[in-house]
Coordinates of C-alpha atoms and ligand atoms in Angstrom, one line a residue:
X1 CA 6.6 -63.3 -52.2
X2 CA 8.8 -65.7 -53.7
X3 CA 12.7 -65.4 -55.2
X4 CA 13.6 -67.3 -58.0
X5 CA 17.2 -67.4 -59.2
X6 CA 16.7 -67.4 -63.3
X7 CA 20.3 -67.3 -65.2
X8 CA 21.9 -64.2 -63.8
X9 CA 18.5 -62.8 -63.3
X10 CA 16.5 -62.4 -59.8
X11 CA 13.2 -62.6 -59.8
X12 CA 10.8 -62.0 -57.5
X13 CA 7.1 -63.1 -57.8
X14 CA 4.3 -61.4 -55.6
X15 CA 2.1 -63.8 -54.4
X16 CA -0.7 -61.8 -52.8
X17 CA -2.4 -58.5 -53.8
X18 CA -1.0 -56.6 -51.0
X19 CA 2.6 -56.9 -51.6
X20 CA 1.7 -56.4 -55.2
X21 CA -0.1 -53.3 -54.6
X22 CA 2.8 -52.0 -52.2
X23 CA 5.5 -52.9 -54.6
X24 CA 4.0 -52.2 -58.5
X25 CA 1.9 -49.2 -57.5
X26 CA 3.2 -47.9 -54.8
X27 CA 6.5 -48.2 -55.9
X28 CA 6.2 -47.9 -59.2
X29 CA 8.6 -44.5 -59.9
X30 CA 11.2 -47.2 -58.6
X31 CA 9.3 -50.9 -60.1
X32 CA 9.0 -49.5 -63.9
X33 CA 12.1 -51.1 -65.8
X34 CA 12.5 -54.3 -68.4
X35 CA 15.7 -56.1 -67.7
X36 CA 17.7 -57.2 -71.0
X37 CA 15.8 -59.4 -73.5
X38 CA 18.2 -59.4 -76.3
X39 CA 16.6 -62.4 -78.1
X40 CA 13.2 -61.6 -77.7
X41 CA 13.4 -58.0 -77.6
X42 CA 17.1 -57.0 -79.5
X43 CA 17.2 -59.3 -82.0
X44 CA 13.3 -60.8 -82.9
X45 CA 11.8 -57.4 -82.0
X46 CA 14.3 -55.4 -83.9
X47 CA 14.2 -53.0 -80.5
X48 CA 10.8 -51.5 -81.4
X49 CA 8.4 -53.5 -78.9
X50 CA 7.9 -51.3 -75.8
X51 CA 6.7 -54.2 -73.9
X52 CA 9.9 -55.5 -73.4
X53 CA 12.0 -52.0 -73.5
X54 CA 14.0 -50.8 -71.2
X55 CA 12.5 -47.7 -69.4
X56 CA 14.7 -45.3 -71.7
X57 CA 13.7 -46.1 -74.9
X58 CA 10.0 -47.4 -73.5
X59 CA 9.0 -43.6 -72.3
X60 CA 8.2 -42.0 -75.4
X61 CA 6.6 -44.9 -77.4
X62 CA 4.5 -45.3 -73.6
X63 CA 3.5 -41.7 -74.2
X64 CA 2.1 -41.6 -77.4
X65 CA 0.3 -44.6 -77.3
X66 CA -0.9 -43.5 -73.9
X67 CA -2.4 -40.3 -76.3
X68 CA -3.6 -42.9 -78.6
X69 CA -6.1 -44.9 -76.3
X70 CA -7.0 -43.3 -73.7
X71 CA -9.7 -40.4 -73.3
X72 CA -11.7 -38.7 -75.9
X73 CA -9.5 -41.0 -78.4
X74 CA -11.8 -43.7 -77.1
X75 CA -14.7 -42.7 -78.0
X76 CA -13.8 -41.7 -81.1
X77 CA -13.3 -45.3 -81.5
X78 CA -16.6 -46.6 -80.2
X79 CA -18.1 -46.7 -83.7
X80 CA -16.2 -49.1 -84.6
X81 CA -16.1 -51.4 -81.8
X82 CA -19.9 -51.2 -82.4
X83 CA -19.5 -52.0 -86.5
X84 CA -17.7 -54.7 -86.1
X85 CA -19.2 -56.3 -83.3
X86 CA -22.8 -56.0 -85.2
X87 CA -20.8 -58.0 -88.1
X88 CA -19.6 -60.2 -85.4
X89 CA -23.2 -61.0 -84.1
X90 CA -23.9 -61.7 -88.2
X91 CA -21.4 -63.7 -88.2
X92 CA -22.4 -65.9 -85.7
X93 CA -25.8 -66.4 -87.7
X94 CA -24.0 -67.2 -90.8
X95 CA -20.9 -68.9 -89.5
X96 CA -22.0 -70.5 -85.7
X97 CA -19.8 -73.1 -85.7
X98 CA -16.9 -70.6 -85.9
X99 CA -17.5 -69.2 -83.4
X100 CA -14.2 -68.5 -82.3
X101 CA -13.1 -66.7 -85.8
X102 CA -15.5 -64.3 -85.8
X103 CA -14.0 -63.5 -82.4
X104 CA -10.7 -63.2 -83.9
X105 CA -12.1 -61.7 -86.3
X106 CA -13.7 -58.9 -84.3
X107 CA -10.4 -58.0 -82.4
X108 CA -8.2 -57.4 -85.0
X109 CA -10.0 -55.9 -87.2
X110 CA -10.9 -53.3 -84.9
X111 CA -7.2 -52.7 -83.9
X112 CA -6.3 -52.5 -87.3
X113 CA -8.7 -50.2 -87.9
X114 CA -7.7 -47.5 -85.0
X115 CA -3.9 -48.4 -85.6
X116 CA -3.7 -48.0 -89.5
X117 CA -7.1 -46.7 -90.6
X118 CA -8.2 -49.6 -92.3
X119 CA -10.5 -52.5 -92.1
X120 CA -8.7 -55.6 -91.2
X121 CA -8.3 -58.0 -94.9
X122 CA -9.1 -60.8 -93.1
X123 CA -7.3 -63.3 -95.8
X124 CA -6.2 -66.9 -94.7
X125 CA -2.4 -66.0 -95.2
X126 CA -3.3 -62.3 -93.3
X127 CA -4.6 -64.2 -90.0
X128 CA -1.6 -66.8 -90.4
X129 CA 1.1 -64.8 -90.0
X130 CA -0.9 -62.3 -87.5
X131 CA -1.7 -65.6 -85.0
X132 CA 2.4 -66.5 -86.4
X133 CA 4.1 -63.6 -85.3
X134 CA 1.7 -63.4 -82.2
X135 CA 2.7 -66.7 -80.7
X136 CA 6.5 -66.9 -82.1
X137 CA 7.1 -63.4 -80.0
X138 CA 5.6 -64.6 -76.4
X139 CA 7.5 -67.8 -77.1
X140 CA 10.4 -66.0 -77.7
X141 CA 10.2 -64.4 -74.4
X142 CA 12.8 -65.9 -72.0
X143 CA 12.7 -69.2 -74.1
X144 CA 16.3 -69.2 -74.7
X145 CA 19.0 -69.5 -73.0
X146 CA 20.2 -66.0 -73.7
X147 CA 17.6 -64.1 -72.1
X148 CA 18.6 -65.6 -68.6
X149 CA 22.3 -64.5 -68.9
X150 CA 21.6 -61.7 -71.1
X151 CA 26.0 -60.9 -70.7
X152 CA 26.3 -63.9 -73.4
X153 CA 25.0 -61.4 -76.2
X154 CA 28.2 -59.4 -75.7
X155 CA 30.1 -62.5 -76.9
X156 CA 32.3 -62.1 -80.4
X157 CA 29.5 -63.1 -83.1
X158 CA 31.7 -65.8 -83.9
X159 CA 30.9 -67.6 -80.1
X160 CA 26.7 -66.8 -80.4
X161 CA 25.1 -69.7 -83.1
X162 CA 21.7 -69.3 -81.6
X163 CA 21.4 -65.8 -83.2
X164 CA 21.1 -67.2 -87.3
X165 CA 17.5 -68.5 -86.1
X166 CA 16.8 -65.8 -83.8
X167 CA 17.6 -63.3 -86.7
X168 CA 15.7 -65.6 -89.1
X169 CA 12.3 -65.0 -87.0
X170 CA 12.8 -61.1 -86.4
X171 CA 13.5 -61.1 -90.2
X172 CA 10.3 -62.8 -91.0
X173 CA 8.0 -60.5 -88.1
X174 CA 9.7 -57.0 -90.0
X175 CA 8.8 -58.0 -93.5
X176 CA 5.0 -59.0 -92.5
X177 CA 5.4 -55.8 -90.7
X178 CA 6.3 -54.1 -93.9
X179 CA 3.9 -55.4 -95.6
X180 CA 1.4 -54.0 -93.7
X181 CA 3.2 -51.2 -92.9
X182 CA 4.4 -49.8 -96.7
X183 CA 1.0 -49.3 -97.9
X184 CA -0.6 -47.3 -95.5
X185 CA 3.0 -44.9 -94.9
X186 CA 3.0 -44.2 -98.8
X187 CA -0.6 -43.1 -98.4
X188 CA 0.0 -41.1 -95.7
X189 CA 2.9 -39.2 -97.6
X190 CA 0.8 -38.8 -100.8
X191 CA -1.9 -37.2 -98.1
X192 CA -4.8 -39.6 -99.0
X193 CA -4.8 -41.7 -95.7
X194 CA -7.9 -42.1 -93.7
X195 CA -7.2 -40.8 -90.2
X196 CA -5.6 -43.6 -88.1
X197 CA -2.9 -43.9 -85.5
X198 CA -0.2 -44.2 -87.3
X199 CA -1.3 -40.9 -89.7
X200 CA -2.4 -38.6 -87.0
X201 CA -0.4 -40.0 -83.3
X202 CA 3.2 -40.9 -85.2
X203 CA 3.6 -39.2 -88.1
X204 CA 1.7 -36.0 -88.2
X205 CA 4.4 -33.3 -86.9
X206 CA 1.8 -32.3 -83.9
X207 CA 3.1 -36.0 -82.6
X208 CA 6.4 -34.9 -82.1
X209 CA 7.1 -38.2 -82.0
X210 CA 11.3 -38.9 -81.7
X211 CA 11.3 -42.1 -83.2
X212 CA 12.2 -43.2 -86.9
X213 CA 9.8 -44.6 -89.2
X214 CA 10.8 -48.1 -88.3
X215 CA 9.9 -47.4 -84.5
X216 CA 6.9 -46.1 -85.5
X217 CA 6.1 -48.9 -87.5
X218 CA 6.5 -51.3 -84.8
X219 CA 4.7 -49.2 -82.4
X220 CA 1.8 -49.0 -84.4
X221 CA 2.0 -52.7 -85.3
X222 CA 2.3 -53.9 -82.2
X223 CA -1.0 -52.5 -81.1
X224 CA -2.7 -54.9 -83.1
X225 CA -0.5 -58.6 -81.3
X226 CA -1.3 -56.9 -78.2
X227 CA -4.7 -55.7 -79.1
X228 CA -6.4 -58.5 -81.2
X229 CA -5.2 -62.1 -79.4
X230 CA -6.0 -61.1 -75.7
X231 CA -9.4 -59.7 -76.8
X232 CA -10.6 -62.9 -78.6
X233 CA -9.0 -65.2 -75.9
X234 CA -11.6 -63.4 -72.9
X235 CA -14.5 -64.4 -75.2
X236 CA -13.5 -67.8 -75.7
X237 CA -13.4 -67.9 -72.1
X238 CA -16.6 -66.3 -72.0
X239 CA -18.6 -69.4 -73.8
X240 CA -16.4 -71.6 -71.7
X241 CA -18.2 -69.5 -68.8
X242 CA -21.9 -69.8 -70.0
X243 CA -21.6 -73.6 -70.5
X244 CA -20.4 -73.7 -66.9
X245 CA -21.9 -72.3 -65.4
X246 CA -25.6 -71.4 -67.0
X247 CA -27.4 -69.8 -63.9
X248 CA -24.6 -67.0 -63.9
X249 CA -24.7 -66.4 -67.9
X250 CA -29.1 -66.1 -67.4
X251 CA -28.4 -64.1 -64.4
X252 CA -25.9 -61.8 -66.9
X253 CA -28.7 -61.7 -69.6
X254 CA -31.7 -61.4 -67.0
X255 CA -29.3 -57.7 -66.0
X256 CA -29.3 -56.8 -70.2
X257 CA -32.6 -57.4 -70.9
X258 CA -33.9 -55.0 -67.9
X259 CA -32.1 -52.0 -70.2
X260 CA -32.9 -53.1 -73.7
X261 CA -35.8 -55.5 -73.7
X262 CA -36.7 -59.1 -73.6
X263 CA -37.6 -59.5 -77.4
X264 CA -35.2 -58.1 -78.6
X265 CA -36.0 -54.4 -79.1
X266 CA -32.4 -52.9 -79.2
X267 CA -28.7 -53.9 -79.6
X268 CA -26.7 -53.2 -76.0
X269 CA -24.5 -50.6 -77.1
X270 CA -21.8 -48.5 -75.5
X271 CA -23.6 -46.2 -74.3
X272 CA -24.8 -48.7 -71.9
X273 CA -21.6 -48.9 -69.4
X274 CA -23.0 -47.1 -67.1
X275 CA -26.4 -49.0 -67.3
X276 CA -25.2 -52.9 -66.6
X277 CA -22.6 -52.8 -63.7
X278 CA -23.3 -56.9 -64.3
X279 CA -21.6 -57.3 -67.1
X280 CA -18.4 -55.3 -65.9
X281 CA -18.5 -57.7 -62.6
X282 CA -19.2 -60.8 -65.7
X283 CA -15.9 -60.0 -67.4
X284 CA -13.9 -59.3 -64.3
X285 CA -14.7 -62.7 -63.0
X286 CA -13.8 -64.2 -67.0
X287 CA -10.4 -62.8 -66.5
X288 CA -10.1 -63.5 -62.6
X289 CA -11.0 -67.2 -63.1
X290 CA -9.4 -68.1 -66.4
X291 CA -6.4 -65.8 -66.4
X292 CA -5.1 -65.5 -69.3
X293 CA -2.0 -64.2 -68.2
X294 CA -0.1 -66.2 -65.4
X295 CA 2.6 -64.1 -64.6
X296 CA 2.9 -60.8 -66.2
X297 CA 6.3 -59.4 -67.6
X298 CA 9.0 -58.9 -65.6
X299 CA 9.1 -54.8 -63.9
X300 CA 13.1 -54.3 -62.7
X301 CA 13.7 -52.2 -59.6
X302 CA 15.9 -49.4 -60.8
X303 CA 17.3 -48.6 -57.8
X304 CA 18.3 -50.2 -54.5
X305 CA 15.1 -50.8 -52.3
X306 CA 14.2 -52.1 -49.1
X307 CA 11.0 -53.5 -47.9
X308 CA 9.6 -54.6 -44.8
X309 CA 13.1 -55.7 -43.6
X310 CA 13.8 -57.3 -47.1
X311 CA 16.5 -55.8 -49.2
X312 CA 16.1 -55.8 -53.0
X313 CA 19.1 -54.5 -54.9
X314 CA 18.9 -52.5 -58.0
X315 CA 18.2 -55.0 -60.7
X316 CA 15.9 -57.3 -59.0
X317 CA 12.6 -58.1 -61.2
X318 CA 9.1 -58.6 -59.6
X319 CA 6.6 -60.3 -61.8
X320 CA 3.0 -60.7 -60.3
X321 CA 2.0 -64.5 -59.7
X322 CA -1.4 -63.9 -61.7
X323 CA -2.9 -67.6 -60.4
X324 CA -2.0 -67.0 -57.1
X325 CA -3.4 -63.0 -56.8
X326 CA -6.7 -64.8 -58.9
X327 CA -7.2 -67.1 -56.5
X328 CA -6.6 -65.0 -53.3
X329 CA -10.6 -65.3 -52.8
X330 CA -13.7 -67.2 -51.4
X331 CA -14.2 -70.1 -53.2
X332 CA -11.7 -69.3 -56.1
X333 CA -13.0 -72.0 -58.5
X334 CA -16.2 -71.4 -58.3
X335 CA -17.2 -68.6 -61.5
X336 CA -18.6 -65.7 -59.1
X337 CA -19.6 -62.3 -61.1
X338 CA -21.3 -61.3 -57.6
X339 CA -17.6 -60.4 -55.9
X340 CA -17.3 -58.0 -57.7
X341 CA -20.4 -56.1 -57.4
X342 CA -18.8 -53.6 -54.7
X343 CA -19.2 -50.6 -56.8
X344 CA -16.5 -50.4 -58.5
X345 CA -16.9 -53.1 -61.2
X346 CA -16.7 -50.4 -63.7
X347 CA -13.0 -50.0 -62.9
X348 CA -11.8 -53.4 -64.7
X349 CA -7.9 -52.8 -62.7
X350 CA -9.7 -52.5 -59.3
X351 CA -8.9 -55.6 -57.5
X352 CA -8.0 -57.3 -60.9
X353 CA -4.1 -57.7 -62.1
X354 CA -4.3 -59.1 -65.4
X355 CA -3.8 -56.2 -66.8
X356 CA -0.3 -55.7 -65.6
X357 CA -0.4 -52.4 -62.9
X358 CA 2.1 -49.4 -62.2
X359 CA 3.3 -47.2 -65.2
X360 CA 3.9 -50.0 -66.8
X361 CA 0.0 -51.0 -67.2
X362 CA -1.6 -52.4 -70.0
X363 CA -1.9 -48.9 -72.5
X364 CA -5.2 -50.7 -74.2
X365 CA -6.9 -52.0 -71.2
X366 CA -9.7 -48.9 -71.0
X367 CA -10.0 -50.3 -75.0
X368 CA -10.6 -53.7 -73.6
X369 CA -13.0 -53.2 -71.3
X370 CA -15.2 -51.9 -74.3
X371 CA -14.8 -54.2 -76.1
X372 CA -15.1 -57.1 -73.4
X373 CA -18.7 -55.2 -72.1
X374 CA -20.3 -54.5 -75.8
X375 CA -19.1 -58.0 -76.8
X376 CA -20.4 -60.2 -73.7
X377 CA -23.6 -57.8 -73.2
X378 CA -24.9 -58.9 -76.9
X379 CA -23.9 -62.6 -77.5
X380 CA -25.2 -63.0 -74.1
X381 CA -28.5 -60.9 -75.1
X382 CA -28.6 -63.1 -78.8
X383 CA -26.9 -66.0 -78.4
X384 CA -27.5 -69.9 -75.8
X385 CA -24.5 -72.5 -76.3
X386 CA -24.2 -75.4 -76.0
X387 CA -21.5 -78.3 -75.8
X388 CA -21.3 -80.5 -78.6
X389 CA -18.9 -83.0 -76.8
X390 CA -16.8 -83.5 -73.9
X391 CA -14.8 -80.2 -72.8
X392 CA -12.3 -79.9 -69.9
X393 CA -13.7 -76.0 -68.4
X394 CA -9.6 -75.9 -67.8
X395 CA -8.7 -76.4 -70.9
X396 CA -8.8 -74.5 -74.3
X397 CA -7.4 -77.5 -77.4
X398 CA -7.3 -75.5 -80.8
X399 CA -3.8 -75.6 -81.2
X400 CA -4.8 -79.1 -83.0
X401 CA -8.4 -78.4 -83.8
X402 CA -8.9 -74.4 -84.3
X403 CA -11.7 -74.9 -82.2
X404 CA -11.3 -74.3 -78.7
X405 CA -13.7 -76.7 -77.7
X406 CA -17.0 -77.7 -79.1
X407 CA -19.7 -76.2 -78.6
X408 CA -22.6 -74.2 -81.0
X409 CA -24.1 -71.3 -80.3
X410 CA -27.8 -70.6 -81.6
X411 CA -30.1 -67.6 -81.8
X412 CA -31.5 -67.4 -78.8
X413 CA -35.5 -66.1 -81.1
X414 CA -35.9 -64.8 -84.6
X415 CA -37.1 -61.7 -83.0
X416 CA -33.4 -61.8 -82.0
X417 CA -31.9 -63.1 -85.7
X418 CA -34.4 -60.0 -87.2
X419 CA -32.4 -57.2 -85.4
X420 CA -29.0 -58.5 -85.8
X421 CA -29.8 -58.8 -89.4
X422 CA -31.4 -55.8 -90.0
X423 CA -28.5 -53.5 -87.9
X424 CA -26.3 -55.5 -89.8
X425 CA -27.6 -54.1 -92.9
X426 CA -27.7 -50.8 -91.7
X427 CA -24.1 -51.1 -91.0
X428 CA -23.2 -52.0 -94.6
X429 CA -21.7 -55.3 -93.3
X430 CA -24.3 -57.8 -94.2
X431 CA -22.7 -58.9 -97.2
X432 CA -19.3 -59.3 -95.5
X433 CA -20.1 -61.7 -92.7
X434 CA -21.9 -64.2 -95.3
X435 CA -18.0 -64.6 -96.9
X436 CA -16.8 -68.1 -96.1
X437 CA -13.4 -67.8 -94.3
X438 CA -10.7 -69.3 -95.9
X439 CA -8.8 -72.1 -94.4
X440 CA -6.0 -71.0 -92.7
X441 CA -2.6 -72.6 -94.3
X442 CA -0.7 -74.7 -91.8
X443 CA 2.5 -72.9 -90.7
X444 CA 6.0 -75.3 -90.2
X445 CA 8.8 -72.9 -89.1
X446 CA 10.8 -72.8 -91.9
X447 CA 13.9 -71.4 -89.9
Ligands
HEM501 C1 -7.9 -58.3 -72.0 C2 -7.0 -58.0 -73.0 C3 -5.8 -57.4 -72.5 C4 -5.2 -58.2 -71.2 C5 -5.2 -59.3 -70.2 C6 -4.1 -57.7 -71.4 C7 -2.9 -57.2 -71.0 C8 -1.8 -56.8 -70.3 C9 -0.9 -56.6 -70.1 C10 -0.2 -57.8 -68.3 C11 0.4 -55.8 -69.9 C12 1.7 -56.2 -69.1 C13 1.7 -55.0 -68.4 C14 2.9 -54.9 -67.5 O1 3.9 -55.0 -68.0 O2 2.2 -54.5 -65.9 C15 0.4 -55.3 -71.1 C16 0.6 -54.5 -72.3 C17 0.6 -54.2 -73.7 N1 -0.9 -54.0 -73.9 FE1 -2.4 -55.0 -72.9 N2 -4.3 -56.6 -72.5 C18 -4.6 -56.6 -73.1 C19 -5.6 -55.5 -74.3 C20 -4.7 -55.0 -74.7 C21 -5.4 -54.1 -75.6 C22 -6.9 -53.9 -76.5 C23 -4.4 -53.2 -76.6 C24 -4.1 -52.2 -77.9 C25 -5.1 -51.9 -78.2 C26 -3.3 -53.7 -75.8 C27 -1.7 -53.1 -75.6 C28 -1.3 -53.4 -74.9 C29 0.4 -52.8 -75.1 C30 0.9 -52.3 -76.6 C31 1.2 -52.9 -73.7 C32 2.7 -52.6 -73.5 C33 2.5 -51.5 -73.1 C34 3.6 -50.8 -72.8 O3 5.1 -51.4 -73.6 O4 3.8 -49.8 -72.2 N3 -3.9 -54.7 -74.5 N4 -1.7 -55.9 -71.7

C-alpha cells in the first residue's frame, strides 16, 4: 500500500492482489463510499452519474442497474449482441480500414438498444457527441483542484471563478442527454415505446425507482458512456495482441475451430460460452496485459479501520493500482492467456481487478464479458490482421489520426466471407453494414 496526500484527500493505493482483496472485497461493507467530487459529479454530472456519487445517493441507482444487468435480463440481450456482432463482421468486410469504428459502432449500438430500446443512429454528430462526453467526463474526474479540496466549493459563488467553465461542460452533457432521452420518454408516455431499460427498468410503476425524471435519464445514459468505450477499447487491444503474438492468435483460432469447424461451418454464438475456455482466458489476458484502467475510482472508507497494524480514519480513499496488480505475476510483460486456464476462466473478475471490486464493482461486467467472448471468438474465427506500418504495442495513437495503429484486417477464406454475408442477410443488417461512415467532425471545446 502507498499513501498519497492529494489536496485534502488521503488516497491509499492498493498494489497487490492480497491487500486489494482484504480491503475492497472482505471489508466491502465499509469501503464502498466515494469521496466528494464537486466538479465531476455535482456540476458536470448534475449529481446524476452513479460512478461518482456517495453511497446515500448511489444505492438506489445501483439497485435498478443491477437488476437490469444480471440474471435472466442478460439472456434477453444476447440476441441484440449477436445481431450487432454479425453486422460488425459484415462491416469488417465492407469497411476493413475502419475496423476500429466497427468496434465502436458495435459497442455503442448494443448498449443503446438495451438502455433506450432503439438501435443507435450513428450520425457523425451523434458519434462525436458521445466521444466528447465520455472524454470530458473522464477527464473531469480529478482534473480540477476543487475536487481535491472539496471544501472550496462551499465558498460564496463570486469567489468560485472556475464554476462558469464547468457549468458549460455540464450543460452541454445535459443538452445531449436530453436530445436522446426526450423522444424516448415521449414514446414511453404515449405507450408506443419498445421494451428497454428506460421503459421497463426505470419508468414503469413496477420498477419502483424513487428518482425523478432527470435521475432516470442519467442512470440510463451513463450506461451508454460506461459500456461502449470500455468494450471497444478491449477489442482494439485484441487487434494489437493479434499483431504481437501470432502464435497465441493461432491457438485461439484452433480452439474455436474445434467447436465451429475450420471451414466456416458456423459462427461462434453465445451458446458456446461454456465450450471455449481459451476465449475467456484470452479476454482476461487482454485486460491484464493492457489494462484499460490504470486505477479504479476511489473507494472511500465510511468508518475507522484498523488493518494489520495500520489505522485508517473514516474518509480514507482506497484505489486499486491496476498496473501493479496486473503485473504481479510471472513474465508480466508477456501475453500468455494460458495463465488463466485454472478452471475459473469463465469468471472474468476472478484474479482480475479491471472491473473494480467489492460493492462498487462494474455493474455491467457480465454484459461486457459476453460481448468480449462473442466478438473475440468471431473475429479470430473469420479475420487475419496485418500491420500496414510501424506500431508500438504500448501506444494507441487514436487521438491524432482516428486509427489506433496501422493495421488491415483480411478475411480468412472465401467460405468465411460467404458465411458472414449469409448471416448478415438473415439478420437483416447486410445493407446497413455497407453504409459509409460519415466523417467525424473535429471538436474543439467552445466553453
Ligand atoms: C471491458 C469492459 C469494462 C470494464 C473494464 C469496466 C470497468 C469498470 C470499472 C473499473 C468501474 C468502477 C468500479 C469500482 O469503482 O470499483 C466500472 C463501473 C461501472 N461500469 Fe463498467 N466496465 C466495463 C464494461 C461495462 C459495461 C458493458 C457497462 C454497461 C452495461 C458498464 C457500466 C458501468 C457502470 C454503470 C458503472 C458504475 C457502477 C456504479 O456506480 O455502481 N461497464 N466499470
